[in-house]
Every structure is written in C-alpha cells, then in structure tokens.
Short mmCIF file of C-alpha atoms and ligand atoms in Angstrom, two decimals:
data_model
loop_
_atom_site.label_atom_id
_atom_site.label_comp_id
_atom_site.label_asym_id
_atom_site.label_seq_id
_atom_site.Cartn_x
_atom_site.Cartn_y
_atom_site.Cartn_z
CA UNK A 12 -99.17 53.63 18.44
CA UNK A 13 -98.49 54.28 15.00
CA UNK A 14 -95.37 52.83 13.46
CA UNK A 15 -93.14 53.51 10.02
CA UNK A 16 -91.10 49.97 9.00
CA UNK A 17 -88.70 48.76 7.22
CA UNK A 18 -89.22 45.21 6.15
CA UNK A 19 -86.69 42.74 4.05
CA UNK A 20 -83.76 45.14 4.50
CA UNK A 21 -80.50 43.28 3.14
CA UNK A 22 -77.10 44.34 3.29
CA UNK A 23 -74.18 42.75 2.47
CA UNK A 24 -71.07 42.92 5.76
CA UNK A 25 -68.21 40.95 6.81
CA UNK A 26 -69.46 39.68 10.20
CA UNK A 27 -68.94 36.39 11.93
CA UNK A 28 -66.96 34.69 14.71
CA UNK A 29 -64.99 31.68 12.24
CA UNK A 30 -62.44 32.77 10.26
CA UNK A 31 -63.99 32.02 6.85
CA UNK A 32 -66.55 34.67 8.07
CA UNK A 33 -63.79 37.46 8.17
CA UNK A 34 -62.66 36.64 4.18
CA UNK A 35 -65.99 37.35 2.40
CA UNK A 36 -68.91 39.43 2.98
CA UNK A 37 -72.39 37.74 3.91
CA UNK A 38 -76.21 39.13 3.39
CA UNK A 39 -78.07 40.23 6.60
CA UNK A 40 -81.31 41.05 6.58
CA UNK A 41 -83.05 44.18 9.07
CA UNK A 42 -86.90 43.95 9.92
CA UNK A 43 -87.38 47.51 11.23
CA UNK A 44 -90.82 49.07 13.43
CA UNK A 45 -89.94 52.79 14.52
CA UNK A 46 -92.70 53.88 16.56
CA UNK A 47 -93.75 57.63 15.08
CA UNK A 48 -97.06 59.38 15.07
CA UNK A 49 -97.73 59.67 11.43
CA UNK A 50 -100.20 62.96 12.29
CA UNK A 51 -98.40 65.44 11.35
CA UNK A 52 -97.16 64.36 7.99
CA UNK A 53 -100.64 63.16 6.95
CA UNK A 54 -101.93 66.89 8.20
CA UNK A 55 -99.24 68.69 6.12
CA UNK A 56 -98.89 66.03 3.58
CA UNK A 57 -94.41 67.32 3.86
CA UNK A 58 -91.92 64.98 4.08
CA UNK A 59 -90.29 66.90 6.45
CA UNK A 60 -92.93 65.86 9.19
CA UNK A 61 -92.59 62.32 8.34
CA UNK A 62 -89.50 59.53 9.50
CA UNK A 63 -88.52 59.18 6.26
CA UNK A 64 -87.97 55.68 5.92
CA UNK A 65 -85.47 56.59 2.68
CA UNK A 66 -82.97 58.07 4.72
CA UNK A 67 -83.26 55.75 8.02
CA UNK A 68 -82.46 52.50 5.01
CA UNK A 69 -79.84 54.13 3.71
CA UNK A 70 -78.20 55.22 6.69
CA UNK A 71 -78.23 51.76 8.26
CA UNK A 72 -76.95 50.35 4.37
CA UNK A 73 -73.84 52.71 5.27
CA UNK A 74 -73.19 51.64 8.60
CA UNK A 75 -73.41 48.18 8.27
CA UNK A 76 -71.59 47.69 5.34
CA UNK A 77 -68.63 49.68 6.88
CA UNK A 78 -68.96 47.45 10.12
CA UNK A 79 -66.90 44.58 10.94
CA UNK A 80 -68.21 43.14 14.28
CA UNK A 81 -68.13 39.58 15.28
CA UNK A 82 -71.32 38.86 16.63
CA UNK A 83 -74.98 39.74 15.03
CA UNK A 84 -75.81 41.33 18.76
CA UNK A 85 -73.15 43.75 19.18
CA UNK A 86 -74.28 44.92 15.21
CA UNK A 87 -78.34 44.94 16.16
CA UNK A 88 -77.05 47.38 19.57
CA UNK A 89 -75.20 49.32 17.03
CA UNK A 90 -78.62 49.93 14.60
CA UNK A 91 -80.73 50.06 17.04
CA UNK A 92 -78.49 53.30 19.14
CA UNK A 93 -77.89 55.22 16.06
CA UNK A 94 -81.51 54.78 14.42
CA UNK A 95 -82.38 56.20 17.99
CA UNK A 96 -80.13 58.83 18.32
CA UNK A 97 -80.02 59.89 15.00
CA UNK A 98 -84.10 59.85 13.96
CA UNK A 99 -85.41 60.65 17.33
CA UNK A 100 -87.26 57.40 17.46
CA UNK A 101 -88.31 56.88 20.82
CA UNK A 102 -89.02 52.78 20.61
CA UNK A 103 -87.92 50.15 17.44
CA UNK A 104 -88.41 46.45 17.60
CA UNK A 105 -85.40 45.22 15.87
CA UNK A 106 -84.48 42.13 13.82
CA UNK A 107 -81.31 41.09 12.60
CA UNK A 108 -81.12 37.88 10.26
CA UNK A 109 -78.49 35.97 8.98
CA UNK A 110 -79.84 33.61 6.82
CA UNK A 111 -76.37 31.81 5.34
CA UNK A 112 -75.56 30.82 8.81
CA UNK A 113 -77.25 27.72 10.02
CA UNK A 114 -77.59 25.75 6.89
CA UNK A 115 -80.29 23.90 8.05
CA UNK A 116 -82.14 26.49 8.87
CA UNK A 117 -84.18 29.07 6.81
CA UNK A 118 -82.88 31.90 9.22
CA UNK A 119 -81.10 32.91 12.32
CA UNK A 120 -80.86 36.05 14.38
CA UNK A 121 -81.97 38.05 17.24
CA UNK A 122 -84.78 40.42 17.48
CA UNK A 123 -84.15 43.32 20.09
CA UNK A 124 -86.63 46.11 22.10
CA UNK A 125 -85.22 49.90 22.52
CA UNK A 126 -86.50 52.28 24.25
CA UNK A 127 -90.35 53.34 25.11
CA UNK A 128 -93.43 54.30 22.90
CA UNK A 129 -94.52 57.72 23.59
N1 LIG B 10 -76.05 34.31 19.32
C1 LIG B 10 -75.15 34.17 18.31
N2 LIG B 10 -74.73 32.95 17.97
C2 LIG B 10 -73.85 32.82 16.97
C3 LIG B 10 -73.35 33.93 16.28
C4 LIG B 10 -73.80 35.22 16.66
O1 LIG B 10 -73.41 36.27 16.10
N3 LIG B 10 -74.70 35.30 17.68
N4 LIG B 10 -72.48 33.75 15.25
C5 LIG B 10 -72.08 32.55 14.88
C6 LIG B 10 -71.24 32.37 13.69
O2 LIG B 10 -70.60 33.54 13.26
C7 LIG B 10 -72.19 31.76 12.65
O3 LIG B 10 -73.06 32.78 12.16
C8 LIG B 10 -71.50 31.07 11.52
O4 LIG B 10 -72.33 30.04 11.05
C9 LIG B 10 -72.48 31.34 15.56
N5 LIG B 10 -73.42 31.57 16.63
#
C-alpha cells in the first residue's frame, strides 16, 4: 500500500478541558499516513493525479485553528472525517499531539485508524 504523509504538522488552537486552556492558544502537532496509490501521478508526472499533500496541510491548518473543542479526540474525529471526505482517502492513521500538556512528559495524544486500504 502506498502512502503520502504528513509528518511534524503544528498548529496553534485553543483546546483543552481547564479553564486556563480556553484563554490562550496551545501548539498541536498532526502525524498524517493517507493511504493513495502514487501510480498515476508518477505515470503522468501531474499534480492533479497526486494527494497533494499542500492542500490536505493547509486545509487541516484552517480547520484546526478555527476549532475550539475540549478534548484532543473529538478534534482527531474531526481531521480524520474531513481529510476523508474531502481528499477521497480511503484509510489515514492519525496522530494528534499535545506536547505542553503533561509537563513531565515529552508528549501526549491519541493516534486513531479510519477507514480501509484499498
Ligand atoms: N484522553 C484525554 N485526556 C486528557 C485530555 C484530552 O483531551 N484527552 N485533556 C486534558 C487537558 O485538557 C490537558 O491537556 C491539560 O493538561 C487532560 N486529559
């Protein structure tokens, strides 16, 4: 299965569940596979035949900056429905990190599966 990924994505968002969370935003940062046969846009050499990884960045940039959810879950459902829906990606292995959270730790977050590899 051939894949096209996004790796180190960060964004800054308002998201948290503590009130000091809701004042400021914080960095998140997207780890991205999109399962997509890369055939046809190595055949035609167009960037028409490719997911063009561009467009799928910025689109999430816009969404999750303009998104104000509570919990990193209901955020990584969010991505994960509209890179689907909107880049006919039939699978993505999603991960979601906040690393400001947990300030002993390097990083926290949850990784997600959608959908099924053609
Ligand atoms: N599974 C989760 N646990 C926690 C979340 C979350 O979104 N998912 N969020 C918080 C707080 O907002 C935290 O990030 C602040 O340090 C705690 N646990």
């Amino acid at each position: 299965m051939d894949k096209v990924y996004i790796r180190g994505l960060e964004v800054q968002t308002v998201i948290g569940i503590y009130d000091w969370e809701r004042k400021a935003p914080q960095k998140l940062v997207i780890d991205l596979e999109m399962a997509w046969s890369i055939a046809e846009a190595a055949a035609s050499d167009n960037i028409e035949a490719a997911l063009n990884y561009k467009s799928v960045s910025q689109r999430i940039i816009a969404h999750v900056e303009a998104s104000r959810c509570l919990l990193i879950e209901t955020l990584a459902e969010q991505i994960a429905t509209l890179v689907r829906n909107e880049f006919s990606v039939p699978w993505l292995q999603l991960e979601l990190s906040k690393p400001g959270a947990v300030g002993e730790a390097q990083s926290v977050g949850v990784k997600i599966e959608r959908g099924e590899a053609v």
